Coordinates of C-alpha atoms and ligand atoms in Angstrom, one line a residue:
M648 CA 0.0 0.0 0.0
Q649 CA 1.5 3.3 -1.0
P650 CA 1.0 6.5 0.9
C651 CA -1.1 9.1 -0.8
C652 CA -3.1 12.1 0.1
A653 CA -6.4 13.3 -1.1
V654 CA -6.3 16.5 -3.0
S655 CA -7.2 19.7 -1.3
V656 CA -9.9 22.0 -2.6
C657 CA -7.5 24.2 -4.6
H658 CA -5.9 21.0 -6.0
V659 CA -9.3 19.8 -7.2
F660 CA -9.7 23.1 -9.1
M661 CA -6.3 22.7 -10.5
L662 CA -6.9 19.1 -11.4
V663 CA -10.1 20.0 -13.3
L664 CA -7.9 22.3 -15.3
C665 CA -5.3 19.6 -15.7
L666 CA -7.8 17.1 -16.9
S667 CA -8.7 19.2 -19.9
A668 CA -5.1 20.4 -20.5
A669 CA -3.8 16.8 -20.4
E670 CA -5.5 16.2 -23.7
D671 CA -2.7 18.2 -25.3
F672 CA -0.4 15.2 -24.8
D673 CA -0.1 14.3 -28.4
W674 CA 2.2 11.3 -27.9
T675 CA -0.7 9.4 -26.4
K676 CA -3.4 11.0 -28.6
N677 CA -5.5 10.6 -25.5
N678 CA -9.1 11.7 -25.5
H679 CA -10.5 10.9 -22.1
G680 CA -14.1 10.9 -22.9
S681 CA -14.5 8.9 -26.1
F682 CA -15.0 5.1 -26.2
Y683 CA -13.4 3.4 -29.1
Y684 CA -15.5 0.6 -30.8
G685 CA -13.3 -1.9 -32.6
T686 CA -11.6 -5.3 -32.2
F687 CA -8.3 -6.6 -31.1
P688 CA -5.7 -8.1 -33.5
A689 CA -6.4 -11.7 -34.5
G690 CA -4.7 -14.1 -32.1
F691 CA -4.9 -11.7 -29.1
S692 CA -4.8 -13.8 -26.0
W693 CA -7.5 -13.4 -23.3
G694 CA -6.9 -14.7 -19.9
A695 CA -7.5 -14.6 -16.1
G696 CA -5.1 -15.3 -13.3
G697 CA -4.3 -16.1 -9.7
S698 CA -1.3 -17.1 -7.7
A699 CA -0.4 -20.1 -5.5
Y700 CA -0.5 -18.7 -2.0
Q701 CA -3.6 -16.6 -2.8
T702 CA -5.7 -19.6 -4.1
E703 CA -4.2 -23.1 -3.5
G704 CA -4.7 -23.6 0.2
A705 CA -3.3 -27.0 1.3
W706 CA -0.5 -25.1 3.0
D707 CA 0.9 -28.1 4.8
K708 CA -0.3 -31.0 2.7
D709 CA 1.5 -33.6 0.7
G710 CA 5.0 -32.7 1.8
K711 CA 4.8 -29.0 1.1
G712 CA 7.4 -26.9 3.0
L713 CA 6.6 -23.6 4.8
S714 CA 6.7 -20.3 2.9
I715 CA 7.4 -16.9 4.4
W716 CA 3.6 -16.2 3.8
D717 CA 2.6 -19.2 5.9
V718 CA 4.7 -18.0 8.8
F719 CA 3.8 -14.3 8.4
S720 CA 0.1 -14.9 8.2
H721 CA 0.1 -17.0 11.3
K722 CA 1.6 -14.2 13.3
K723 CA -1.2 -12.2 15.1
G724 CA -1.8 -8.7 13.9
K725 CA -0.2 -8.9 10.5
I726 CA -3.3 -9.6 8.3
Q727 CA -6.8 -8.2 8.5
L728 CA -8.8 -10.3 10.9
N729 CA -5.8 -12.5 11.3
D730 CA -6.8 -14.4 8.1
T731 CA -4.4 -16.9 6.6
G732 CA -4.1 -18.6 3.2
D733 CA -4.2 -22.0 4.9
S734 CA -7.2 -23.2 2.9
S735 CA -8.1 -20.1 0.8
C736 CA -10.0 -21.2 -2.3
E737 CA -8.9 -24.8 -1.9
G738 CA -7.7 -24.6 -5.5
Y739 CA -5.3 -27.5 -4.8
Y740 CA -8.3 -29.8 -4.8
K741 CA -10.3 -28.1 -7.5
I742 CA -8.3 -28.2 -10.7
K743 CA -11.2 -29.6 -12.7
D744 CA -13.8 -27.3 -11.2
D745 CA -11.7 -24.2 -11.9
I746 CA -10.8 -25.2 -15.4
S747 CA -14.5 -25.6 -16.2
L748 CA -15.0 -22.0 -15.1
M749 CA -12.2 -21.0 -17.4
K750 CA -13.8 -23.0 -20.2
D751 CA -17.0 -21.2 -19.6
L752 CA -15.3 -17.9 -20.0
R753 CA -13.6 -19.2 -23.2
L754 CA -10.2 -18.1 -21.9
N755 CA -7.2 -18.5 -24.1
H756 CA -4.7 -18.5 -21.2
Y757 CA -4.6 -18.9 -17.5
R758 CA -1.9 -17.3 -15.4
F759 CA -0.9 -19.1 -12.2
S760 CA 2.2 -19.5 -10.1
I761 CA 4.2 -22.4 -8.8
A762 CA 4.8 -22.5 -5.0
W763 CA 8.5 -23.0 -4.6
P764 CA 8.2 -24.7 -1.2
R765 CA 5.5 -27.1 -2.6
I766 CA 8.1 -28.7 -5.0
I767 CA 11.3 -27.9 -3.0
P768 CA 10.3 -27.8 0.6
T769 CA 13.4 -26.2 2.1
G770 CA 14.1 -24.1 -1.1
V771 CA 17.4 -25.9 -1.6
K772 CA 17.1 -28.4 -4.5
S773 CA 19.8 -30.7 -3.2
D774 CA 17.9 -31.2 0.1
H775 CA 14.7 -32.8 -1.4
V776 CA 12.3 -32.5 -4.3
N777 CA 8.7 -33.2 -3.5
E778 CA 7.2 -35.5 -6.1
K779 CA 3.6 -34.8 -5.0
G780 CA 4.1 -31.1 -5.6
I781 CA 5.4 -31.9 -9.1
Q782 CA 2.4 -34.1 -9.7
Y783 CA -0.1 -31.4 -8.7
Y784 CA 1.4 -28.9 -11.3
D785 CA 1.7 -31.6 -13.9
E786 CA -2.0 -32.3 -13.5
L787 CA -3.0 -28.6 -13.6
I788 CA -0.9 -28.0 -16.8
D789 CA -2.2 -31.2 -18.5
H790 CA -5.8 -30.3 -17.8
L791 CA -5.3 -26.8 -19.0
L792 CA -3.8 -28.0 -22.3
E793 CA -6.5 -30.6 -22.8
S794 CA -9.0 -27.7 -22.5
N795 CA -7.0 -25.6 -25.0
I796 CA -5.9 -23.1 -22.4
T797 CA -2.3 -21.9 -22.5
P798 CA -0.6 -21.9 -19.1
I799 CA 1.4 -18.7 -18.3
V800 CA 3.5 -19.7 -15.3
T801 CA 5.0 -17.4 -12.7
L802 CA 7.9 -18.9 -10.8
Y803 CA 7.9 -16.4 -7.9
H804 CA 4.7 -14.9 -6.7
W805 CA 6.1 -14.0 -3.3
D806 CA 6.1 -17.4 -1.5
L807 CA 9.8 -17.8 -0.6
P808 CA 10.6 -21.0 1.3
Q809 CA 10.8 -20.1 5.0
V810 CA 14.1 -21.9 5.4
L811 CA 15.8 -19.6 3.0
Q812 CA 14.5 -16.6 4.9
E813 CA 15.6 -18.0 8.3
K814 CA 19.0 -19.2 7.1
Y815 CA 20.1 -16.4 4.8
G816 CA 17.7 -13.4 5.3
G817 CA 15.8 -14.2 2.0
W818 CA 16.3 -11.6 -0.8
Q819 CA 18.7 -9.6 1.3
N820 CA 21.2 -12.3 0.5
I821 CA 22.9 -12.9 -2.8
S822 CA 22.8 -16.7 -2.4
M823 CA 19.1 -16.5 -3.4
V824 CA 20.2 -16.1 -7.0
N825 CA 21.6 -19.6 -7.2
H826 CA 18.8 -21.2 -5.2
F827 CA 16.1 -19.6 -7.3
N828 CA 18.0 -20.6 -10.5
D829 CA 18.0 -24.2 -9.3
F830 CA 14.3 -24.1 -8.7
A831 CA 13.6 -22.4 -12.1
N832 CA 15.8 -25.0 -13.8
L833 CA 13.8 -27.8 -12.2
C834 CA 10.6 -26.2 -13.4
F835 CA 11.9 -26.0 -16.9
E836 CA 13.0 -29.6 -16.8
K837 CA 9.7 -30.9 -15.4
F838 CA 7.2 -28.7 -17.1
G839 CA 9.0 -26.9 -20.0
D840 CA 7.8 -29.5 -22.5
R841 CA 4.3 -28.1 -22.1
V842 CA 4.8 -24.6 -20.6
K843 CA 6.0 -22.0 -23.2
H844 CA 5.4 -18.8 -21.3
W845 CA 7.5 -18.3 -18.1
I846 CA 7.4 -15.3 -15.8
T847 CA 10.4 -15.2 -13.4
F848 CA 9.1 -12.7 -10.8
N849 CA 5.7 -11.2 -10.2
N850 CA 5.8 -7.6 -9.1
P851 CA 9.3 -7.4 -7.6
W852 CA 8.5 -3.8 -6.5
S853 CA 6.1 -5.2 -3.9
V854 CA 8.6 -7.9 -2.7
A855 CA 11.3 -5.3 -2.2
V856 CA 9.3 -2.4 -0.8
E857 CA 6.6 -4.1 1.2
G858 CA 8.6 -7.1 2.2
Y859 CA 11.9 -5.5 3.1
E860 CA 11.3 -1.7 3.6
T861 CA 7.8 -1.2 5.1
G862 CA 7.3 -4.7 6.4
E863 CA 3.6 -4.8 5.5
H864 CA 4.2 -8.0 3.6
A865 CA 6.2 -11.2 4.4
P866 CA 8.9 -11.5 5.6
G867 CA 7.9 -8.3 7.4
M868 CA 11.4 -6.7 7.5
R869 CA 11.7 -2.9 8.1
L870 CA 15.1 -2.1 6.6
R871 CA 14.3 1.5 5.7
G872 CA 16.4 3.1 3.0
N873 CA 18.4 0.0 2.2
G874 CA 16.3 -3.1 2.3
A875 CA 14.3 -2.5 -0.7
Y876 CA 17.2 -1.6 -2.9
R877 CA 19.2 -4.6 -1.8
A878 CA 16.3 -7.0 -2.4
A879 CA 15.6 -5.6 -5.8
H880 CA 19.3 -5.8 -6.8
H881 CA 19.4 -9.6 -6.0
I882 CA 16.0 -10.1 -7.7
I883 CA 17.2 -8.5 -10.9
K884 CA 20.3 -10.6 -10.9
A885 CA 18.2 -13.8 -10.2
H886 CA 15.9 -12.9 -13.1
A887 CA 18.8 -12.4 -15.5
K888 CA 20.4 -15.7 -14.4
V889 CA 17.2 -17.7 -15.0
W890 CA 16.7 -16.1 -18.4
H891 CA 20.3 -17.1 -19.3
T892 CA 19.7 -20.6 -18.0
Y893 CA 16.7 -21.0 -20.2
D894 CA 18.4 -19.4 -23.1
T895 CA 21.5 -21.7 -23.0
Q896 CA 19.9 -24.9 -21.8
W897 CA 16.3 -25.1 -22.8
R898 CA 15.3 -22.6 -25.5
E899 CA 16.4 -24.6 -28.5
K900 CA 14.5 -27.7 -27.3
Q901 CA 11.5 -26.2 -25.7
K902 CA 11.1 -23.0 -27.8
G903 CA 9.4 -21.0 -25.0
L904 CA 9.7 -17.5 -23.7
V905 CA 10.9 -16.0 -20.5
G906 CA 9.7 -12.6 -19.2
I907 CA 9.1 -10.8 -16.0
S908 CA 5.9 -9.2 -14.6
L909 CA 6.3 -5.7 -13.4
S910 CA 3.8 -3.5 -11.7
G911 CA 3.4 0.1 -12.4
D912 CA 0.9 2.9 -11.5
W913 CA 0.9 5.7 -14.0
G914 CA 2.1 9.1 -12.6
E915 CA 0.5 12.2 -14.2
P916 CA 2.0 15.7 -13.4
V917 CA -0.5 17.7 -11.3
D918 CA 0.4 20.8 -13.2
I919 CA 1.5 20.0 -16.7
S920 CA 2.9 23.5 -17.3
N921 CA 5.2 23.1 -14.3
Q922 CA 8.6 21.5 -15.3
K923 CA 9.2 20.4 -11.7
D924 CA 5.9 18.4 -11.6
I925 CA 6.6 16.9 -15.0
E926 CA 10.0 15.7 -13.8
A927 CA 8.5 14.5 -10.5
A928 CA 5.9 12.4 -12.4
E929 CA 8.5 10.9 -14.6
R930 CA 10.6 10.1 -11.5
Y931 CA 7.5 8.4 -9.9
V932 CA 7.3 6.0 -12.9
Q933 CA 11.1 5.5 -13.1
F934 CA 11.3 4.6 -9.3
Y935 CA 8.4 2.2 -9.9
L936 CA 8.5 0.4 -13.2
G937 CA 11.8 1.8 -14.4
W938 CA 13.7 0.5 -11.3
F939 CA 13.4 -3.0 -12.8
A940 CA 12.6 -2.4 -16.5
T941 CA 15.6 -0.2 -17.2
P942 CA 18.3 -2.6 -16.0
I943 CA 16.5 -5.4 -17.9
F944 CA 16.2 -3.5 -21.2
H945 CA 19.1 -1.1 -20.9
G946 CA 21.6 -2.7 -18.4
D947 CA 21.5 -0.3 -15.5
Y948 CA 19.2 1.6 -13.1
P949 CA 17.4 4.8 -14.4
Q950 CA 19.8 7.7 -14.2
V951 CA 17.3 9.6 -12.1
M952 CA 17.4 6.9 -9.4
K953 CA 21.2 6.9 -9.4
D954 CA 21.2 10.7 -9.1
F955 CA 18.5 11.0 -6.4
V956 CA 19.5 8.1 -4.1
G957 CA 23.2 8.9 -4.6
R958 CA 22.7 12.6 -3.6
K959 CA 20.6 11.8 -0.6
S960 CA 23.1 9.2 0.5
V961 CA 25.9 11.8 0.4
Q962 CA 23.8 14.3 2.3
Q963 CA 23.2 11.6 4.9
G964 CA 26.9 11.3 5.3
L965 CA 27.2 7.9 3.7
G966 CA 30.4 7.0 1.7
T967 CA 28.4 5.2 -1.0
S968 CA 25.0 5.3 -2.5
R969 CA 22.3 3.2 -0.8
L970 CA 21.4 2.1 -4.4
P971 CA 23.8 -0.7 -5.2
T972 CA 25.7 -0.7 -8.5
F973 CA 26.2 -3.2 -11.3
S974 CA 29.6 -4.0 -12.6
P975 CA 30.2 -3.6 -16.4
Q976 CA 30.0 -7.4 -16.8
E977 CA 26.7 -7.6 -14.8
K978 CA 25.2 -4.8 -16.9
S979 CA 25.8 -6.6 -20.2
Y980 CA 24.7 -9.9 -18.6
I981 CA 21.4 -8.3 -17.4
K982 CA 20.6 -6.2 -20.5
G983 CA 18.2 -7.8 -22.9
T984 CA 17.0 -10.6 -20.6
C985 CA 13.3 -10.3 -21.5
D986 CA 11.4 -12.1 -24.2
F987 CA 8.2 -10.4 -23.3
L988 CA 7.3 -7.9 -20.6
G989 CA 4.4 -8.6 -18.2
I990 CA 2.6 -5.5 -17.0
G991 CA 0.4 -5.5 -13.9
H992 CA -1.5 -2.2 -13.8
F993 CA -4.4 -1.1 -11.6
T994 CA -4.4 2.7 -11.0
T995 CA -2.9 6.2 -11.4
R996 CA -1.7 9.0 -9.2
Y997 CA -1.3 12.7 -9.8
I998 CA 2.3 13.7 -8.9
T999 CA 3.7 17.0 -7.7
H1000 CA 7.3 17.9 -6.7
R1001 CA 8.1 18.0 -3.0
N1002 CA 11.4 18.4 -1.3
D1003 CA 12.0 15.7 1.3
P1004 CA 15.1 16.9 3.1
P1005 CA 17.4 14.0 4.1
G1006 CA 17.5 13.1 7.8
R1007 CA 19.7 10.4 9.3
S1008 CA 16.8 8.1 10.3
S1009 CA 14.0 9.2 8.0
N1010 CA 15.4 8.1 4.6
S1011 CA 13.4 5.7 2.7
Y1012 CA 12.6 4.6 -0.8
F1013 CA 9.6 6.9 -0.5
T1014 CA 11.5 10.1 0.6
D1015 CA 14.3 9.4 -2.0
R1016 CA 11.8 10.4 -4.7
D1017 CA 11.1 14.0 -3.6
L1018 CA 7.5 13.9 -4.6
A1019 CA 3.9 13.7 -3.3
E1020 CA 1.1 11.6 -4.6
L1021 CA -2.4 12.9 -5.0
V1022 CA -5.7 11.6 -6.1
D1023 CA -8.8 13.2 -7.7
P1024 CA -11.7 12.7 -5.3
R1025 CA -14.0 12.1 -8.3
W1026 CA -12.1 9.0 -9.3
P1027 CA -14.2 5.9 -8.4
D1028 CA -12.7 3.8 -5.7
P1029 CA -15.0 0.9 -5.0
G1030 CA -12.6 -1.4 -3.1
S1031 CA -9.0 -1.3 -2.1
E1032 CA -8.1 2.0 -0.6
W1033 CA -5.2 2.5 -3.1
L1034 CA -7.2 1.5 -6.2
Y1035 CA -8.9 4.4 -8.1
S1036 CA -10.3 3.7 -11.5
V1037 CA -8.4 6.0 -13.9
P1038 CA -8.6 4.1 -17.3
W1039 CA -6.7 6.8 -19.3
G1040 CA -3.6 6.2 -17.2
F1041 CA -3.4 2.7 -18.6
R1042 CA -2.9 3.9 -22.2
R1043 CA -0.3 6.3 -21.1
L1044 CA 1.7 3.7 -19.2
L1045 CA 1.6 1.3 -22.1
N1046 CA 2.8 4.1 -24.4
F1047 CA 5.6 4.8 -21.9
V1048 CA 6.7 1.2 -22.1
K1049 CA 6.7 1.4 -25.9
T1050 CA 8.9 4.4 -26.1
Q1051 CA 11.2 3.7 -23.2
Y1052 CA 12.0 0.0 -23.8
G1053 CA 12.0 -0.3 -27.6
N1054 CA 8.4 -1.4 -28.1
P1055 CA 8.7 -4.9 -26.5
N1056 CA 6.0 -7.6 -26.7
I1057 CA 3.7 -7.0 -23.7
Y1058 CA 1.3 -9.3 -21.9
V1059 CA -0.9 -7.5 -19.4
T1060 CA -0.5 -9.9 -16.5
E1061 CA -2.8 -8.2 -14.0
N1062 CA -5.6 -5.7 -14.3
G1063 CA -8.8 -5.6 -12.3
V1064 CA -10.6 -4.1 -9.4
S1065 CA -11.8 -5.1 -6.0
E1066 CA -14.8 -4.6 -3.8
K1067 CA -14.7 -4.3 0.0
M1068 CA -18.1 -5.7 0.7
M1069 CA -18.3 -8.6 3.1
C1070 CA -21.9 -9.1 2.3
T1071 CA -22.8 -11.2 -0.8
E1072 CA -23.1 -9.2 -3.9
L1073 CA -22.7 -10.6 -7.4
C1074 CA -24.0 -7.7 -9.4
D1075 CA -20.7 -5.9 -9.8
E1076 CA -21.6 -3.2 -12.3
W1077 CA -18.7 -1.1 -11.3
R1078 CA -16.3 -3.9 -12.2
I1079 CA -17.9 -4.2 -15.6
Q1080 CA -17.4 -0.5 -16.0
Y1081 CA -13.7 -0.8 -14.9
Y1082 CA -13.0 -3.7 -17.3
K1083 CA -14.8 -2.0 -20.1
D1084 CA -12.9 1.2 -19.8
Y1085 CA -9.5 -0.2 -19.0
I1086 CA -9.7 -2.8 -21.9
N1087 CA -10.8 0.0 -24.2
E1088 CA -7.7 2.1 -23.3
M1089 CA -5.6 -0.9 -24.0
L1090 CA -7.2 -1.2 -27.4
K1091 CA -6.4 2.5 -28.0
A1092 CA -2.8 1.8 -27.0
I1093 CA -2.6 -1.0 -29.5
R1094 CA -3.8 1.4 -32.1
D1095 CA -1.0 3.8 -31.0
G1096 CA 1.4 1.0 -31.9
V1097 CA 2.0 -0.6 -28.6
N1098 CA 2.7 -4.4 -28.9
V1099 CA 0.2 -5.8 -26.4
K1100 CA -0.3 -9.5 -27.1
G1101 CA -2.5 -10.6 -24.3
Y1102 CA -4.6 -9.5 -21.4
T1103 CA -5.1 -11.1 -18.0
A1104 CA -8.1 -10.2 -15.9
W1105 CA -7.1 -10.1 -12.2
S1106 CA -8.4 -12.3 -10.9
L1107 CA -10.4 -15.4 -11.8
L1108 CA -11.5 -16.0 -8.2
D1109 CA -11.9 -14.0 -5.0
K1110 CA -8.8 -15.0 -3.0
F1111 CA -6.4 -14.2 -0.1
E1112 CA -5.5 -10.5 -0.7
W1113 CA -2.2 -10.5 1.2
D1114 CA -2.2 -8.2 4.3
E1115 CA -5.9 -7.4 3.5
G1116 CA -6.9 -11.1 4.0
Y1117 CA -10.2 -11.9 2.5
S1118 CA -11.6 -8.4 3.0
E1119 CA -10.9 -7.3 -0.6
R1120 CA -12.4 -9.3 -3.4
F1121 CA -10.9 -9.1 -6.9
G1122 CA -12.6 -12.1 -8.5
L1123 CA -14.7 -12.5 -11.5
Y1124 CA -16.1 -15.4 -9.5
Y1125 CA -17.3 -14.9 -5.9
V1126 CA -15.9 -17.5 -3.5
D1127 CA -17.9 -18.2 -0.4
F1128 CA -15.1 -18.5 2.2
R1129 CA -17.6 -19.3 5.0
N1130 CA -18.5 -22.6 3.4
K1131 CA -15.7 -25.2 3.8
N1132 CA -16.3 -26.3 0.2
K1133 CA -15.5 -22.8 -1.0
P1134 CA -18.2 -22.8 -3.7
R1135 CA -17.7 -20.3 -6.6
Y1136 CA -20.5 -18.1 -8.0
P1137 CA -20.2 -16.0 -11.2
K1138 CA -20.4 -12.3 -10.7
A1139 CA -22.1 -10.2 -13.5
S1140 CA -18.6 -9.3 -14.8
V1141 CA -18.2 -12.9 -15.9
Q1142 CA -21.0 -12.5 -18.4
F1143 CA -19.5 -9.2 -19.6
Y1144 CA -15.9 -10.4 -19.9
K1145 CA -17.1 -13.5 -21.8
R1146 CA -18.7 -11.3 -24.4
V1147 CA -15.6 -9.2 -24.8
I1148 CA -13.6 -12.4 -25.4
S1149 CA -16.0 -13.9 -27.8
S1150 CA -16.2 -10.7 -29.9
N1151 CA -12.5 -10.1 -29.5
G1152 CA -13.3 -6.5 -28.5
F1153 CA -16.2 -4.1 -28.7
P1154 CA -18.3 -4.4 -31.9
N1155 CA -20.6 -1.4 -31.5
Q1156 CA -22.3 0.6 -28.8
R1157 CA -25.7 -1.1 -29.0
E1158 CA -24.2 -4.6 -28.5
V1159 CA -21.9 -3.5 -25.7
E1160 CA -24.7 -1.8 -23.8
N1161 CA -26.8 -4.9 -24.3
W1162 CA -24.0 -7.1 -22.8
K1163 CA -24.0 -4.9 -19.7
R1164 CA -27.7 -5.0 -19.3
K1165 CA -28.0 -8.8 -19.7
A1166 CA -25.1 -9.4 -17.3
V1167 CA -26.8 -7.4 -14.6
E1168 CA -30.1 -9.1 -15.2
M1169 CA -28.5 -12.5 -14.9
C1170 CA -26.7 -11.8 -11.7
S1171 CA -29.8 -11.4 -9.6
S1172 CA -30.7 -15.1 -10.0
S1173 CA -27.1 -16.1 -9.0
N1174 CA -27.5 -13.8 -6.0
Q1175 CA -30.5 -15.8 -4.9
L1176 CA -28.5 -19.0 -5.2
L1177 CA -25.8 -17.5 -3.0
A1178 CA -28.3 -16.2 -0.5
A1179 CA -29.6 -19.8 -0.1
D1180 CA -26.1 -21.0 0.6
P1181 CA -26.1 -20.6 4.4
L1182 CA -29.0 -23.1 4.3
T1183 CA -27.0 -25.5 2.2
S1184 CA -24.0 -25.3 4.5
H1185 CA -26.3 -25.8 7.5
M1186 CA -27.7 -28.9 5.8
E1187 CA -24.2 -30.2 5.2
M1188 CA -23.4 -29.8 8.8
V1189 CA -26.5 -31.7 9.7
T1190 CA -25.5 -34.7 7.5
E1191 CA -21.8 -34.6 8.2
I1192 CA -21.7 -33.9 11.9
V1193 CA -25.0 -34.2 13.6
V1194 CA -26.3 -37.4 12.0
P1195 CA -23.1 -39.5 12.6
T1196 CA -22.9 -38.1 16.2
V1197 CA -26.5 -39.0 16.9
C1198 CA -26.1 -42.5 15.4
T1199 CA -22.9 -43.2 17.4
L1200 CA -24.5 -42.1 20.6
S1201 CA -27.7 -44.2 20.0
I1202 CA -25.5 -47.3 19.4
L1203 CA -23.6 -46.6 22.6
I1204 CA -26.7 -46.1 24.6
S1205 CA -28.3 -49.2 23.2
A1206 CA -25.2 -51.2 24.1
V1207 CA -25.1 -49.9 27.6
L1208 CA -28.9 -50.6 28.0
L1209 CA -28.4 -54.1 26.7
M1210 CA -25.6 -54.9 29.1
F1211 CA -27.7 -53.6 32.0
L1212 CA -30.6 -55.8 31.0
L1213 CA -28.5 -58.9 30.6
R1214 CA -26.8 -58.3 34.0
R1215 CA -30.3 -58.0 35.7
R1216 CA -31.4 -61.3 34.1
N1217 CA -28.3 -63.1 35.4
Ligands
LIG1991 C1 -0.5 -7.3 -7.3 C2 -0.2 -8.7 -6.8 O1 0.7 -9.3 -7.7 C3 -1.5 -9.6 -6.7 O2 -1.1 -10.8 -6.1 C4 -2.6 -8.8 -6.0 O3 -3.7 -9.6 -5.9 C5 -2.9 -7.6 -6.8 N1 -1.7 -6.7 -6.8 C6 -4.0 -6.7 -6.2 O4 -3.6 -6.2 -5.0

């Protein structure tokens, strides 16, 4: 979660001005208001996603080792309502059920992650490989392929084996590079005959900043000013090593692709006539997406990061920058290690310049940037506190990727919106609106010439939302976590997304409006089904617990009575 402030009244006025002035950005040819009716290029891949810890459950089953998220979520006070991912959606036991949901949506791809400690319990390959873990992913991949759904597989979606954290300090330690490479190599060996799209890391920004700087995420370390930069440095090296391993050992035979999935909010200058704000907004994006993308595409950190962190470190009285450096050999080894770029995008911020004077103890990744984040109070924010719906920011971010990194092939690996409601609600009109507008901005970006090859709705199911537990629901499918069978129910957005997929875009206004109307009509009957669910779970309890208990008790009582009667006769 990133700090941000709501805009003050005068900012609101200024933002209103900015909104109209922003249309002058001719490089995005952005026109906020108009919806573009049209279709996506043939072969465009439509998908949905999830990740291991967020959906699998079975945290201690079939030989799985502990991950840092198992340990972190079991500590009191770390997660909303002390929720854990212990059982989550029970996805581990529901391969066929979930694939039938995907088939119903007509997905072209499904994005999931492999839990490292499920297949290597201690994280160290030479210790032990867990065959049952391999079998689970084999089964998942095989069933996807049988259903004509392409697996897009992430190797690291945050669930580091706990042993590696305890022994070495996790991503603070360079030894992770080799351990991760061994794990990746094992995955290529076992699954690479069928998996052709690999993502090394999911959202390393979050791992570095929330795992090692703010401590909101596992492993919960608060190493302000250093921890995030060090973790990121090792992650970038690990990514590059795995890409080279694939390139030299597997590519020829398996003919797959290896990329990384980076997250990035768009940063828009508050005042586009103010050079300082323009630079601050650029800095925001460079410290976010550029931190990882620039080394991978150009061999080194963004100049602005080197300048700012370097200057602040000197002012702090440090001999060297808190931002680590790559040697010339490392630069050329890292540069170009990306067959496609995964982009996870959800929201946008207005950015203004702000001086954050260095202090001995107050330095952090956040203050290194010298900027403030603002939001427009008119932006819809139905769910997560950080997630405002600002579709036009998506097109700008995609154009930024095109111009900064040489127009790479892009897969949108995450995009979607949450709701906070704990009550049951399947008629998610606001999610339909979000998807409609964001997907449309992506279509405009493709028309701008950005190479977007696929889109992944985030997420297929409601699931464990990290430090927010189950309080924020991102799913196209509602999961009833109160019921131990974790039944899934389609939200209205399922019907809408299905139509987008089957039309490969937005044919015309009349049809698209119709989809929306029908989706909302259908959801009310599913809502009734869900409302009846507490009754179903009650009946299950009656058959599974009450009936056997009553039967056992009756047998016992009869036996005691019989013995009593027999004794009296004797
Ligand atoms: C990015 C993370 O990769 C994903 O796991 C999470 O669900 C979304 N952000 C939404 O917070």
